[in-house]
Amino acid sequence: MAVALLVASAVVNAGPTGEPEPELRALLKAAIAQSDSFQDRFDAEVWLVDMSSRLRRYIKDDKERLDFLRLLHQEADRANITPELALAVVQIESGFNRYALSTAGAQGYMQIMPFWLREIAGPEENLLHTRTNLRMGCTILRYYLDRERGDLVKALQRYNGSYGKPQYPALVINALNKRWYRG
């Protein structure tokens, strides 16, 4: 009986069933073709389909969602962090709102402070530009992971400017484990 309930619950959480709509299929095909940060086409397809279904509640438009996922994966790969960690940070920082603006002035998906543009980018860069925001956020997170010798909690505290406080890392790690983790 317990095994039957376990199998039944796995089916309920299995994600979309059946064939995707032709428009979504075309968008996925294009996103997969442009995804050079994956080991192979199959990995790209599996990851993009899986994460797209999880992200649908935050980014409704199929094209925008797939473009975001492709860019996020590229920038996470470039910074040598897992894309799932980057997704968890974006979820907690901005709720996937590319126009998010904090009371402290942090901007975009990964809530980057404007001083970073002055420090490392040029005046032509814009923190509300998806690639710029994700690149800077993933790079900053990688820096803090290296600085903290891989200690995710301390790195997240530094990223958020809340060093010594456990609340922010707990939120990100909870989002990572409950929504974005791939086992």
GROMACS .gro file of C-alpha atoms in nm:
model
  183
    1MET     CA    1   0.000   0.000   0.000
    2ALA     CA    2   0.280   0.242   0.094
    3VAL     CA    3   0.459   0.168  -0.233
    4ALA     CA    4   0.139   0.236  -0.430
    5LEU     CA    5   0.097   0.572  -0.253
    6LEU     CA    6   0.461   0.659  -0.321
    7VAL     CA    7   0.422   0.576  -0.692
    8ALA     CA    8   0.094   0.768  -0.710
    9SER     CA    9   0.249   1.075  -0.546
   10ALA     CA   10   0.544   1.058  -0.787
   11VAL     CA   11   0.305   1.064  -1.081
   12VAL     CA   12   0.125   1.370  -0.942
   13ASN     CA   13   0.454   1.563  -0.927
   14ALA     CA   14   0.592   1.435  -1.257
   15GLY     CA   15   0.541   1.762  -1.445
   16PRO     CA   16   0.367   1.819  -1.777
   17THR     CA   17   0.227   1.519  -1.955
   18GLY     CA   18   0.154   1.470  -2.320
   19GLU     CA   19   0.304   1.659  -2.610
   20PRO     CA   20   0.383   2.031  -2.576
   21GLU     CA   21   0.198   2.278  -2.795
   22PRO     CA   22   0.361   2.337  -3.135
   23GLU     CA   23   0.461   2.693  -3.041
   24LEU     CA   24   0.627   2.577  -2.719
   25ARG     CA   25   0.799   2.293  -2.905
   26ALA     CA   26   0.946   2.546  -3.152
   27LEU     CA   27   1.063   2.773  -2.869
   28LEU     CA   28   1.224   2.482  -2.687
   29LYS     CA   29   1.396   2.368  -3.004
   30ALA     CA   30   1.539   2.717  -3.058
   31ALA     CA   31   1.649   2.749  -2.694
   32ILE     CA   32   1.819   2.409  -2.704
   33ALA     CA   33   2.001   2.497  -3.026
   34GLN     CA   34   2.135   2.818  -2.869
   35SER     CA   35   2.241   2.657  -2.541
   36ASP     CA   36   2.615   2.617  -2.566
   37SER     CA   37   2.669   2.579  -2.191
   38PHE     CA   38   2.532   2.224  -2.184
   39GLN     CA   39   2.733   1.905  -2.232
   40ASP     CA   40   2.504   1.796  -2.515
   41ARG     CA   41   2.166   1.855  -2.675
   42PHE     CA   42   1.995   1.594  -2.457
   43ASP     CA   43   2.115   1.762  -2.135
   44ALA     CA   44   1.989   2.096  -2.265
   45GLU     CA   45   1.649   1.955  -2.353
   46VAL     CA   46   1.601   1.778  -2.020
   47TRP     CA   47   1.712   2.077  -1.811
   48LEU     CA   48   1.520   2.338  -2.008
   49VAL     CA   49   1.196   2.138  -2.011
   50ASP     CA   50   1.224   2.058  -1.639
   51MET     CA   51   1.314   2.409  -1.524
   52SER     CA   52   1.068   2.571  -1.763
   53SER     CA   53   0.780   2.383  -1.602
   54ARG     CA   54   0.903   2.488  -1.255
   55LEU     CA   55   0.949   2.851  -1.360
   56ARG     CA   56   0.614   2.885  -1.538
   57ARG     CA   57   0.445   3.023  -1.224
   58TYR     CA   58   0.691   3.315  -1.217
   59ILE     CA   59   0.746   3.389  -1.587
   60LYS     CA   60   0.429   3.317  -1.784
   61ASP     CA   61   0.551   3.391  -2.137
   62ASP     CA   62   0.713   3.079  -2.288
   63LYS     CA   63   0.972   3.266  -2.498
   64GLU     CA   64   1.074   3.500  -2.219
   65ARG     CA   65   1.101   3.206  -1.976
   66LEU     CA   66   1.316   2.995  -2.209
   67ASP     CA   67   1.539   3.289  -2.302
   68PHE     CA   68   1.586   3.362  -1.931
   69LEU     CA   69   1.671   2.999  -1.852
   70ARG     CA   70   1.919   2.975  -2.139
   71LEU     CA   71   2.097   3.296  -2.030
   72LEU     CA   72   2.093   3.194  -1.663
   73HIS     CA   73   2.244   2.856  -1.745
   74GLN     CA   74   2.518   3.019  -1.956
   75GLU     CA   75   2.608   3.273  -1.690
   76ALA     CA   76   2.600   3.019  -1.406
   77ASP     CA   77   2.821   2.786  -1.610
   78ARG     CA   78   3.056   3.073  -1.692
   79ALA     CA   79   3.089   3.154  -1.318
   80ASN     CA   80   3.114   2.786  -1.225
   81ILE     CA   81   2.807   2.778  -1.001
   82THR     CA   82   2.509   2.552  -1.041
   83PRO     CA   83   2.222   2.706  -1.236
   84GLU     CA   84   1.984   2.575  -0.971
   85LEU     CA   85   2.162   2.784  -0.706
   86ALA     CA   86   2.136   3.088  -0.933
   87LEU     CA   87   1.763   3.018  -0.975
   88ALA     CA   88   1.718   3.000  -0.597
   89VAL     CA   89   1.901   3.331  -0.550
   90VAL     CA   90   1.687   3.498  -0.817
   91GLN     CA   91   1.369   3.360  -0.660
   92ILE     CA   92   1.456   3.504  -0.319
   93GLU     CA   93   1.615   3.827  -0.440
   94SER     CA   94   1.356   3.943  -0.692
   95GLY     CA   95   1.084   3.681  -0.733
   96PHE     CA   96   1.193   3.668  -1.100
   97ASN     CA   97   1.105   4.034  -1.152
   98ARG     CA   98   1.367   4.177  -1.386
   99TYR     CA   99   1.261   4.531  -1.286
  100ALA     CA  100   1.286   4.470  -0.910
  101LEU     CA  101   1.430   4.760  -0.713
  102SER     CA  102   1.513   4.721  -0.344
  103THR     CA  103   1.490   4.997  -0.086
  104ALA     CA  104   1.872   4.990  -0.076
  105GLY     CA  105   1.885   5.049  -0.454
  106ALA     CA  106   1.972   4.696  -0.571
  107GLN     CA  107   1.833   4.622  -0.916
  108GLY     CA  108   1.714   4.342  -1.136
  109TYR     CA  109   1.685   3.966  -1.109
  110MET     CA  110   1.984   3.915  -0.880
  111GLN     CA  111   1.953   4.252  -0.703
  112ILE     CA  112   2.288   4.401  -0.799
  113MET     CA  113   2.391   4.728  -0.638
  114PRO     CA  114   2.458   5.008  -0.890
  115PHE     CA  115   2.810   5.070  -0.755
  116TRP     CA  116   2.913   4.744  -0.925
  117LEU     CA  117   2.849   4.907  -1.264
  118ARG     CA  118   3.079   5.194  -1.171
  119GLU     CA  119   3.341   4.953  -1.036
  120ILE     CA  120   3.359   4.686  -1.307
  121ALA     CA  121   3.135   4.770  -1.600
  122GLY     CA  122   3.090   5.059  -1.833
  123PRO     CA  123   2.824   5.327  -1.858
  124GLU     CA  124   2.666   5.136  -2.148
  125GLU     CA  125   2.574   4.849  -1.914
  126ASN     CA  126   2.232   4.832  -1.752
  127LEU     CA  127   2.146   4.626  -1.445
  128LEU     CA  128   1.797   4.566  -1.582
  129HIS     CA  129   1.947   4.395  -1.886
  130THR     CA  130   1.907   4.023  -1.819
  131ARG     CA  131   2.251   3.905  -1.931
  132THR     CA  132   2.431   4.187  -1.747
  133ASN     CA  133   2.240   4.126  -1.426
  134LEU     CA  134   2.284   3.749  -1.434
  135ARG     CA  135   2.651   3.773  -1.528
  136MET     CA  136   2.729   4.014  -1.249
  137GLY     CA  137   2.520   3.824  -0.993
  138CYS     CA  138   2.670   3.485  -1.075
  139THR     CA  139   3.023   3.630  -1.079
  140ILE     CA  140   2.974   3.802  -0.743
  141LEU     CA  141   2.832   3.484  -0.592
  142ARG     CA  142   3.127   3.282  -0.726
  143TYR     CA  143   3.368   3.533  -0.572
  144TYR     CA  144   3.203   3.497  -0.232
  145LEU     CA  145   3.198   3.117  -0.260
  146ASP     CA  146   3.572   3.124  -0.330
  147ARG     CA  147   3.637   3.373  -0.051
  148GLU     CA  148   3.446   3.155   0.195
  149ARG     CA  149   3.615   2.836   0.067
  150GLY     CA  150   3.289   2.687  -0.056
  151ASP     CA  151   3.084   2.764   0.257
  152LEU     CA  152   2.748   2.835   0.095
  153VAL     CA  153   2.590   2.990   0.404
  154LYS     CA  154   2.870   3.244   0.451
  155ALA     CA  155   2.887   3.316   0.077
  156LEU     CA  156   2.514   3.386   0.065
  157GLN     CA  157   2.540   3.610   0.371
  158ARG     CA  158   2.810   3.811   0.197
  159TYR     CA  159   2.613   3.823  -0.127
  160ASN     CA  160   2.313   3.963   0.058
  161GLY     CA  161   2.512   4.192   0.285
  162SER     CA  162   2.385   4.009   0.592
  163TYR     CA  163   2.706   3.842   0.714
  164GLY     CA  164   2.649   3.663   1.044
  165LYS     CA  165   2.272   3.644   1.000
  166PRO     CA  166   2.118   3.307   0.904
  167GLN     CA  167   1.783   3.423   0.761
  168TYR     CA  168   1.881   3.496   0.401
  169PRO     CA  169   2.090   3.182   0.343
  170ALA     CA  170   1.808   2.976   0.496
  171LEU     CA  171   1.561   3.123   0.247
  172VAL     CA  172   1.787   3.056  -0.053
  173ILE     CA  173   1.878   2.704   0.059
  174ASN     CA  174   1.511   2.626   0.126
  175ALA     CA  175   1.417   2.749  -0.225
  176LEU     CA  176   1.704   2.549  -0.373
  177ASN     CA  177   1.599   2.229  -0.196
  178LYS     CA  178   1.222   2.262  -0.244
  179ARG     CA  179   1.190   2.414  -0.591
  180TRP     CA  180   1.513   2.388  -0.792
  181TYR     CA  181   1.702   2.084  -0.667
  182ARG     CA  182   1.763   1.809  -0.925
  183GLY     CA  183   1.844   1.475  -0.767
   0.00000   0.00000   0.00000
